[in-house]
Amino acid sequence: DDKCWMVDNLAITGVSGKPLILDSTDSDLAPDTSYSLGVSSVFENTTYCNSLNIATYPNKCGYMYSWRTAAAGNDPGVNAVTDVSICPKNWRLPTKDEFGTLRTKLSWGSSGALVISSAWRGLYNRVGSYAMYWSASTFPTGDSAYALYFGISEIRTDYGGGRQYGYAIRCLAR
């Protein structure tokens, strides 16, 4: 899709009960701001990641984050796009439309089974059933955001999830 996507799911967190403090020198935050990425705001993904992916790409399944964590605590409101994230510096969360473009360019069609043969690592965060990746785009109503959804028989770029749920993150280069 003429864009540069991360090959693996994002995998950053605090350690040993201490939060990771992100700032604009190392992440996608506004200048002179910081965000505390607490251990409790990150969900382990390795227990859910497809066993084939773990064997092929050890330690590459990443973590799952709430949308609020993915957006570094930013809340742009409804029907909006966050302009900050916990992605590394010079990377950002993709929009709902960019997920749609990626799906079209890679000819993923409507079946998640087609994605298995692609280079999209860390595919399933629930073994053999589905995976979801946060976008930067929020729903027109309520407290939801758009996500890219892969299921065995379905791929959706208009999937909505409550912002409190833990989904994977795949960052896009700025």
Short mmCIF file of C-alpha atoms in Angstrom, two decimals:
data_model
loop_
_atom_site.label_atom_id
_atom_site.label_comp_id
_atom_site.label_asym_id
_atom_site.label_seq_id
_atom_site.Cartn_x
_atom_site.Cartn_y
_atom_site.Cartn_z
CA ASP A 1 0.00 0.00 0.00
CA ASP A 2 3.07 2.23 -0.44
CA LYS A 3 3.35 2.66 3.33
CA CYS A 4 5.80 1.24 5.82
CA TRP A 5 4.15 -1.02 8.42
CA MET A 6 5.76 -2.63 11.45
CA VAL A 7 6.36 -6.30 10.79
CA ASP A 8 5.57 -7.32 14.37
CA ASN A 9 3.04 -6.30 16.98
CA LEU A 10 4.06 -3.58 19.41
CA ALA A 11 5.61 -4.98 22.60
CA ILE A 12 6.46 -2.27 25.12
CA THR A 13 5.61 -2.19 28.81
CA GLY A 14 6.94 -1.24 32.18
CA VAL A 15 8.94 -3.87 34.05
CA SER A 16 9.16 -5.14 37.61
CA GLY A 17 6.10 -3.19 38.69
CA LYS A 18 7.54 0.12 37.43
CA PRO A 19 5.84 2.09 34.65
CA LEU A 20 7.63 2.95 31.45
CA ILE A 21 7.66 6.73 31.01
CA LEU A 22 7.35 7.65 27.35
CA ASP A 23 8.02 11.14 26.03
CA SER A 24 8.25 12.88 22.66
CA THR A 25 11.93 11.96 22.25
CA ASP A 26 11.14 8.24 22.03
CA SER A 27 7.46 7.98 21.11
CA ASP A 28 4.59 9.43 19.11
CA LEU A 29 3.68 12.02 21.75
CA ALA A 30 3.26 15.76 21.38
CA PRO A 31 6.44 17.74 22.13
CA ASP A 32 7.19 18.29 25.81
CA THR A 33 4.63 15.73 26.99
CA SER A 34 4.98 12.34 28.62
CA TYR A 35 2.85 9.27 29.24
CA SER A 36 3.26 6.65 31.97
CA LEU A 37 2.74 3.18 30.49
CA GLY A 38 1.89 1.19 33.59
CA VAL A 39 2.27 -2.56 33.77
CA SER A 40 -1.45 -2.90 34.60
CA SER A 41 -2.45 -1.22 31.31
CA VAL A 42 -0.79 -3.93 29.20
CA PHE A 43 -2.25 -7.38 28.56
CA GLU A 44 0.10 -10.28 27.85
CA ASN A 45 -0.44 -11.48 24.29
CA THR A 46 1.99 -14.38 24.27
CA THR A 47 -0.45 -16.74 25.98
CA TYR A 48 -2.99 -16.09 23.24
CA CYS A 49 -0.71 -15.83 20.24
CA ASN A 50 -0.94 -18.60 17.67
CA SER A 51 1.55 -21.36 18.53
CA LEU A 52 2.80 -21.43 14.93
CA ASN A 53 3.63 -17.73 15.17
CA ILE A 54 5.45 -18.22 18.48
CA ALA A 55 7.56 -21.02 16.97
CA THR A 56 8.29 -19.06 13.79
CA TYR A 57 8.67 -15.62 15.36
CA PRO A 58 9.66 -16.05 19.03
CA ASN A 59 8.82 -13.05 21.22
CA LYS A 60 7.16 -11.26 18.30
CA CYS A 61 3.51 -11.63 19.27
CA GLY A 62 3.61 -8.39 21.22
CA TYR A 63 1.13 -7.20 23.83
CA MET A 64 -2.46 -6.06 23.82
CA TYR A 65 -3.38 -2.57 24.95
CA SER A 66 -6.60 -0.71 25.68
CA TRP A 67 -7.36 1.99 23.11
CA ARG A 68 -6.81 4.65 25.76
CA THR A 69 -3.33 3.26 26.36
CA ALA A 70 -2.66 2.97 22.60
CA ALA A 71 -3.64 6.65 22.28
CA ALA A 72 -1.35 7.59 25.20
CA GLY A 73 -4.32 8.80 27.22
CA ASN A 74 -5.51 11.14 24.46
CA ASP A 75 -9.27 11.30 23.87
CA PRO A 76 -10.10 13.12 20.63
CA GLY A 77 -13.83 12.49 21.16
CA VAL A 78 -16.20 10.69 18.81
CA ASN A 79 -15.73 10.40 15.05
CA ALA A 80 -12.16 11.65 15.33
CA VAL A 81 -8.57 10.48 14.89
CA THR A 82 -5.99 10.60 17.65
CA ASP A 83 -2.77 12.30 16.66
CA VAL A 84 -0.63 10.73 19.40
CA SER A 85 0.10 7.16 20.45
CA ILE A 86 2.51 4.91 22.31
CA CYS A 87 4.09 3.94 18.99
CA PRO A 88 7.83 4.70 18.73
CA LYS A 89 8.99 8.09 17.48
CA ASN A 90 8.26 8.56 13.76
CA TRP A 91 5.56 5.85 13.91
CA ARG A 92 1.83 6.20 14.58
CA LEU A 93 -1.44 4.33 14.82
CA PRO A 94 -3.00 3.69 11.40
CA THR A 95 -6.46 5.05 10.64
CA LYS A 96 -9.48 2.91 9.82
CA ASP A 97 -9.16 3.97 6.16
CA GLU A 98 -5.48 2.99 6.03
CA PHE A 99 -6.40 -0.50 7.24
CA GLY A 100 -8.95 -0.61 4.40
CA THR A 101 -6.33 0.42 1.85
CA LEU A 102 -3.90 -2.20 3.17
CA ARG A 103 -6.58 -4.89 2.89
CA THR A 104 -7.34 -3.91 -0.71
CA LYS A 105 -3.70 -3.61 -1.81
CA LEU A 106 -2.80 -7.00 -0.32
CA SER A 107 -5.92 -8.61 -1.83
CA TRP A 108 -6.94 -10.05 1.53
CA GLY A 109 -10.55 -10.32 0.40
CA SER A 110 -13.04 -11.30 3.08
CA SER A 111 -11.37 -14.40 4.56
CA GLY A 112 -8.80 -14.37 7.35
CA ALA A 113 -7.47 -17.65 5.97
CA LEU A 114 -5.88 -15.64 3.13
CA VAL A 115 -3.92 -13.57 5.61
CA ILE A 116 -2.27 -16.62 7.14
CA SER A 117 -0.13 -16.98 4.02
CA SER A 118 0.93 -13.32 4.11
CA ALA A 119 3.83 -11.79 6.04
CA TRP A 120 1.48 -10.36 8.70
CA ARG A 121 3.09 -11.85 11.83
CA GLY A 122 1.36 -12.36 15.17
CA LEU A 123 -1.91 -12.96 13.38
CA TYR A 124 -4.14 -14.50 16.03
CA ASN A 125 -4.28 -13.22 19.57
CA ARG A 126 -6.86 -15.88 20.40
CA VAL A 127 -5.33 -19.15 19.22
CA GLY A 128 -6.75 -20.10 15.84
CA SER A 129 -9.79 -17.84 16.02
CA TYR A 130 -9.31 -14.08 15.69
CA ALA A 131 -7.09 -11.03 16.06
CA MET A 132 -7.81 -7.33 16.40
CA TYR A 133 -5.57 -4.31 15.87
CA TRP A 134 -6.43 -0.81 17.09
CA SER A 135 -6.76 2.06 14.64
CA ALA A 136 -6.40 5.76 15.47
CA SER A 137 -10.05 6.32 14.48
CA THR A 138 -12.92 6.55 16.96
CA PHE A 139 -16.56 5.60 16.35
CA PRO A 140 -19.14 8.30 15.48
CA THR A 141 -20.97 7.53 18.73
CA GLY A 142 -20.25 6.02 22.12
CA ASP A 143 -16.98 4.96 23.69
CA SER A 144 -15.64 2.74 20.89
CA ALA A 145 -12.85 2.87 18.35
CA TYR A 146 -12.30 1.13 15.03
CA ALA A 147 -10.09 -1.93 14.77
CA LEU A 148 -8.86 -4.24 12.03
CA TYR A 149 -10.48 -7.63 12.70
CA PHE A 150 -9.15 -10.94 11.37
CA GLY A 151 -11.29 -14.02 11.75
CA ILE A 152 -10.90 -17.37 10.03
CA SER A 153 -13.81 -16.55 7.73
CA GLU A 154 -13.95 -12.76 7.90
CA ILE A 155 -11.78 -9.63 7.72
CA ARG A 156 -13.29 -6.30 8.73
CA THR A 157 -11.84 -2.81 8.79
CA ASP A 158 -15.03 -1.32 10.26
CA TYR A 159 -15.01 -3.42 13.43
CA GLY A 160 -15.69 -1.45 16.58
CA GLY A 161 -14.55 -2.28 20.06
CA GLY A 162 -14.96 -0.68 23.45
CA ARG A 163 -11.89 1.41 24.17
CA GLN A 164 -11.27 -0.56 27.38
CA TYR A 165 -10.61 -3.85 25.55
CA GLY A 166 -7.11 -5.15 24.86
CA TYR A 167 -6.14 -5.36 21.18
CA ALA A 168 -2.78 -5.57 19.44
CA ILE A 169 -1.07 -2.56 17.84
CA ARG A 170 0.68 -2.46 14.48
CA CYS A 171 2.27 0.94 13.92
CA LEU A 172 2.65 2.78 10.63
CA ALA A 173 5.64 4.97 9.72
CA ARG A 174 5.02 8.72 9.58
#
